[in-house]
């Protein structure tokens, strides 16, 4: 027997249940991982709430964790029992003491990186990789806007931008979060509660605005993002923390300068093991040489049984950086 988080209907954090279950043996192409640290990501709240529906009920939750391989399927020859691993694109169910994961979703974890660091950074780091390195390749010296810069993805983006020599303008919700983003490497910050985002971007860029905006907030920042772009600029929408953008008249893109919009996801950039290894190698290299720091405060490490409380705190926007569940 083992413990996991399950839900049988969509809704608020109260739908999450902490239950016993009997882990199944891994299938031929899977490995079984004893999770040591589990990543909490904002997309988990979308699935729990019903914005993104799970494939069936009852459902597990979570797709990211780090731990030790305890069983290996009959067709797996690249991973062995005892390996330290991390994964970020598993089937739902990572909020668990034990989880079966397709071997192609598994990355071997260097000894220099702890389970907590790995679970706090893998999905978020791979996200930053596809955003800054693939969806739009940010160049040294380039100025760009990144919303929610003090969140889990945002703080990694601040550090990655600094490592690239780029100038990240980070939007945040408080002066305290602005200081965190600056400490992580943001070139400038905008407190959206006290400043107009688009006006401040224009001021910081001497009226030029930016070629790319990365927006995980959604509904409340949609117009600010468009208004911060140069003609023919690109809005990269990769989340809906304030709600989804709906009812868009595409003519607005023409009116604001022939703008482009894309809605990518990690699954469109990491589609096989080779792509996973390439992206994770770049992430791990930055972590091991200290360019990216992903240590998680004890206040944001929750026992697995407290997943409900962890979601409540995450959705209240009280957190900065990453949060973890610890089995």
Tab-separated table of N, CA, C and O in Angstrom, residues 26 32 41 53 63 67-68 81 87 101 116 123 133 141 143 162 182 198 209 213 219 245 294 312 325:
chain	number	residue	atom	x	y	z
A	26	UNK	N	4.791	-1.695	-12.997
A	26	UNK	CA	5.005	-0.885	-14.206
A	26	UNK	C	4.777	-1.715	-15.465
A	26	UNK	O	5.105	-2.905	-15.517
A	32	UNK	N	8.918	2.364	-12.257
A	32	UNK	CA	8.238	2.788	-11.037
A	32	UNK	C	9.202	3.622	-10.207
A	32	UNK	O	10.333	3.210	-9.947
A	41	UNK	N	2.660	22.672	-9.631
A	41	UNK	CA	2.656	23.618	-10.743
A	41	UNK	C	1.267	24.205	-10.920
A	41	UNK	O	0.260	23.558	-10.621
A	53	UNK	N	-9.735	19.332	-18.294
A	53	UNK	CA	-10.352	18.158	-17.688
A	53	UNK	C	-9.403	16.965	-17.664
A	53	UNK	O	-8.713	16.702	-18.657
A	63	UNK	N	2.251	16.002	-12.470
A	63	UNK	CA	3.022	15.329	-13.524
A	63	UNK	C	4.523	15.383	-13.278
A	63	UNK	O	5.282	14.876	-14.096
A	67	UNK	N	12.887	11.222	-7.722
A	67	UNK	CA	12.998	10.133	-6.765
A	67	UNK	C	13.933	9.042	-7.248
A	67	UNK	O	14.828	9.289	-8.066
A	68	UNK	N	13.689	7.834	-6.767
A	68	UNK	CA	14.558	6.686	-7.050
A	68	UNK	C	13.740	5.597	-7.745
A	68	UNK	O	12.622	5.275	-7.329
A	81	UNK	N	17.073	-0.029	-11.802
A	81	UNK	CA	16.681	0.116	-10.400
A	81	UNK	C	17.811	0.811	-9.642
A	81	UNK	O	18.983	0.475	-9.804
A	87	UNK	N	11.171	13.578	-13.509
A	87	UNK	CA	10.259	13.552	-14.656
A	87	UNK	C	9.286	14.723	-14.547
A	87	UNK	O	9.060	15.259	-13.453
A	101	UNK	N	5.901	5.743	-14.529
A	101	UNK	CA	6.162	6.781	-15.515
A	101	UNK	C	6.744	6.147	-16.773
A	101	UNK	O	7.606	5.261	-16.690
A	116	UNK	N	14.895	17.739	-4.154
A	116	UNK	CA	14.071	18.935	-3.973
A	116	UNK	C	14.340	19.951	-5.085
A	116	UNK	O	13.407	20.535	-5.652
A	123	UNK	N	9.967	20.884	-14.551
A	123	UNK	CA	8.930	21.348	-15.467
A	123	UNK	C	9.068	22.849	-15.739
A	123	UNK	O	8.980	23.304	-16.884
A	133	UNK	N	14.377	29.809	-25.582
A	133	UNK	CA	15.354	29.232	-26.501
A	133	UNK	C	14.744	28.705	-27.789
A	133	UNK	O	15.459	28.503	-28.770
A	141	UNK	N	21.499	41.069	-24.798
A	141	UNK	CA	21.208	42.487	-24.888
A	141	UNK	C	19.763	42.821	-25.211
A	141	UNK	O	19.360	43.981	-25.114
A	143	UNK	N	15.788	43.293	-24.848
A	143	UNK	CA	14.848	43.624	-23.784
A	143	UNK	C	13.516	42.930	-24.078
A	143	UNK	O	13.018	42.987	-25.212
A	162	UNK	N	19.467	36.384	-17.413
A	162	UNK	CA	20.753	36.955	-17.001
A	162	UNK	C	21.902	36.146	-17.556
A	162	UNK	O	22.906	36.698	-18.035
A	182	UNK	N	14.442	41.057	-9.068
A	182	UNK	CA	15.699	41.754	-9.335
A	182	UNK	C	16.889	40.951	-8.821
A	182	UNK	O	17.927	40.849	-9.485
A	198	UNK	N	2.085	48.735	-19.760
A	198	UNK	CA	2.488	49.154	-21.108
A	198	UNK	C	3.208	50.505	-21.093
A	198	UNK	O	4.197	50.698	-21.811
A	209	UNK	N	9.289	49.865	-27.153
A	209	UNK	CA	8.562	48.674	-26.712
A	209	UNK	C	9.419	47.421	-26.955
A	209	UNK	O	10.632	47.532	-27.163
A	213	UNK	N	6.653	39.267	-25.629
A	213	UNK	CA	6.104	39.255	-24.283
A	213	UNK	C	5.727	37.818	-23.945
A	213	UNK	O	5.077	37.134	-24.743
A	219	UNK	N	-6.079	36.545	-18.847
A	219	UNK	CA	-7.161	37.513	-19.041
A	219	UNK	C	-6.787	38.929	-18.605
A	219	UNK	O	-7.010	39.897	-19.338
A	245	UNK	N	-8.146	33.853	-21.821
A	245	UNK	CA	-8.496	34.932	-22.746
A	245	UNK	C	-9.559	34.390	-23.699
A	245	UNK	O	-9.336	33.403	-24.397
A	294	UNK	N	17.602	27.029	-7.421
A	294	UNK	CA	16.207	26.613	-7.273
A	294	UNK	C	15.926	26.048	-5.887
A	294	UNK	O	15.046	25.211	-5.708
A	312	UNK	N	-4.370	25.944	-1.842
A	312	UNK	CA	-4.987	27.174	-1.340
A	312	UNK	C	-3.971	28.312	-1.300
A	312	UNK	O	-4.263	29.446	-1.724
A	325	UNK	N	5.596	19.181	-2.650
A	325	UNK	CA	4.996	18.201	-1.755
A	325	UNK	C	6.073	17.170	-1.416
A	325	UNK	O	6.785	16.715	-2.304
